């Protein structure tokens, strides 16, 4: 009984954090409904607000998830279970948005998005990422749980535990795999696709999280590690902005040019 009483405050803090994240998701969902109703005839404003809300939701929830994952869980799979669950939630609620500059870049390079729309989405993502920092800082200042410390958002918690070349390779590979799957899962029905992408995200975080954080999202990295960008801009710019972009470029080159060329070359040689 004493042990259960000792665990109760811990469970209460976890439930409060989960409730906070689900409340943010619900509030952003309501905001999206209003946006679709009120800005339906204003395409650019409609696109901007939806992308802003999606990025804001993703970044706020990830701040809270990162906070929970740094505690000492009763089961080691608990943080991964949370990542999988909220990846599903984001997949279900953020349909039609990317909340990732790399996703926008991929669509632009493949001709699926105009430069004007791409620029609007990128601007919305950056603003959403920065606003999420101030929102989460304000929420943590309320002291809803013992983990919520306002000062936490103003210090650099460097997640890069390997040297620069390895960090670049890890983030590039994560971006390559995730966006390659995102591109080629389009033919799969929506419910199954969301589960596959959530499982893939969880696996990538498990594989690379202890090395670089496995962010593979420049906007999310800016929100999570803004102070680190301020203190060591070049290093973090290379790892969290250039490396994921490099992964996108390699993925497009491979699937759009190299593999078709290899297939055509093999077919010609076979006919000869």
CSV table of N, CA and C in Angstrom, one decimal, residues 24 30 39 42 58 72 87 97-98 110 115 117-118 120 130 152 158 169 174-175 184 199 247 254 258-259 263-265:
chain,number,residue,atom,x,y,z
A,24,UNK,N,-4.3,19.9,-26.1
A,24,UNK,CA,-3.7,20.7,-27.2
A,24,UNK,C,-4.2,20.2,-28.5
A,30,UNK,N,-10.3,21.9,-33.1
A,30,UNK,CA,-11.3,22.9,-33.1
A,30,UNK,C,-10.9,24.1,-34.0
A,39,UNK,N,-12.1,30.5,-43.6
A,39,UNK,CA,-11.2,30.9,-44.6
A,39,UNK,C,-11.2,30.0,-45.8
A,42,UNK,N,-10.3,31.8,-49.0
A,42,UNK,CA,-9.0,32.5,-49.1
A,42,UNK,C,-7.9,31.5,-49.0
A,58,UNK,N,2.3,19.6,-33.4
A,58,UNK,CA,3.4,18.7,-33.4
A,58,UNK,C,4.5,19.1,-32.4
A,72,UNK,N,12.4,8.6,-15.4
A,72,UNK,CA,12.7,7.2,-15.2
A,72,UNK,C,11.4,6.3,-15.3
A,87,UNK,N,2.1,9.6,-32.6
A,87,UNK,CA,2.4,9.6,-34.1
A,87,UNK,C,1.1,9.2,-34.8
A,97,UNK,N,-1.5,18.3,-44.3
A,97,UNK,CA,-0.4,19.2,-43.9
A,97,UNK,C,0.9,18.3,-43.7
A,98,UNK,N,2.0,19.0,-43.8
A,98,UNK,CA,3.3,18.2,-43.6
A,98,UNK,C,4.0,18.5,-42.3
A,110,UNK,N,9.2,17.4,-56.6
A,110,UNK,CA,8.5,16.5,-57.4
A,110,UNK,C,7.4,17.1,-58.3
A,115,UNK,N,5.9,27.0,-56.0
A,115,UNK,CA,6.8,27.7,-55.1
A,115,UNK,C,6.1,28.6,-54.2
A,117,UNK,N,3.0,28.4,-52.8
A,117,UNK,CA,2.4,27.6,-51.8
A,117,UNK,C,3.5,27.0,-50.8
A,118,UNK,N,4.6,26.6,-51.4
A,118,UNK,CA,5.7,26.1,-50.6
A,118,UNK,C,6.3,27.1,-49.7
A,120,UNK,N,4.7,29.8,-48.5
A,120,UNK,CA,3.7,30.0,-47.4
A,120,UNK,C,3.7,28.9,-46.4
A,130,UNK,N,8.3,28.4,-33.6
A,130,UNK,CA,8.7,29.4,-32.6
A,130,UNK,C,7.6,29.7,-31.6
A,152,UNK,N,13.6,25.4,-18.2
A,152,UNK,CA,14.0,24.3,-19.1
A,152,UNK,C,14.1,24.8,-20.6
A,158,UNK,N,21.8,19.7,-25.3
A,158,UNK,CA,22.4,19.2,-26.6
A,158,UNK,C,22.1,17.7,-26.7
A,169,UNK,N,25.0,11.9,-41.0
A,169,UNK,CA,24.6,10.6,-41.7
A,169,UNK,C,23.3,10.1,-41.0
A,174,UNK,N,17.6,9.0,-41.6
A,174,UNK,CA,16.3,9.0,-41.0
A,174,UNK,C,15.3,9.8,-42.0
A,175,UNK,N,15.8,10.9,-42.5
A,175,UNK,CA,15.0,11.7,-43.4
A,175,UNK,C,14.7,10.9,-44.7
A,184,UNK,N,6.1,6.4,-50.9
A,184,UNK,CA,5.7,5.1,-51.5
A,184,UNK,C,4.5,4.4,-50.8
A,199,UNK,N,4.7,3.4,-36.8
A,199,UNK,CA,5.6,2.4,-36.4
A,199,UNK,C,7.0,2.7,-36.9
A,247,UNK,N,19.1,14.2,-47.2
A,247,UNK,CA,18.4,12.9,-47.3
A,247,UNK,C,17.2,12.9,-48.3
A,254,UNK,N,17.4,8.9,-56.1
A,254,UNK,CA,17.4,7.4,-56.2
A,254,UNK,C,16.1,6.9,-56.9
A,258,UNK,N,17.8,7.4,-60.6
A,258,UNK,CA,18.7,6.3,-60.6
A,258,UNK,C,18.1,4.9,-60.8
A,259,UNK,N,17.1,4.6,-60.0
A,259,UNK,CA,16.4,3.3,-60.1
A,259,UNK,C,15.7,3.1,-61.5
A,263,UNK,N,16.7,0.3,-64.1
A,263,UNK,CA,15.7,-0.6,-64.6
A,263,UNK,C,15.6,-0.6,-66.2
A,264,UNK,N,15.6,0.6,-66.7
A,264,UNK,CA,15.6,0.7,-68.2
A,264,UNK,C,16.8,0.1,-68.8
A,265,UNK,N,18.0,0.4,-68.2
A,265,UNK,CA,19.3,-0.1,-68.7
A,265,UNK,C,19.3,-1.6,-68.7
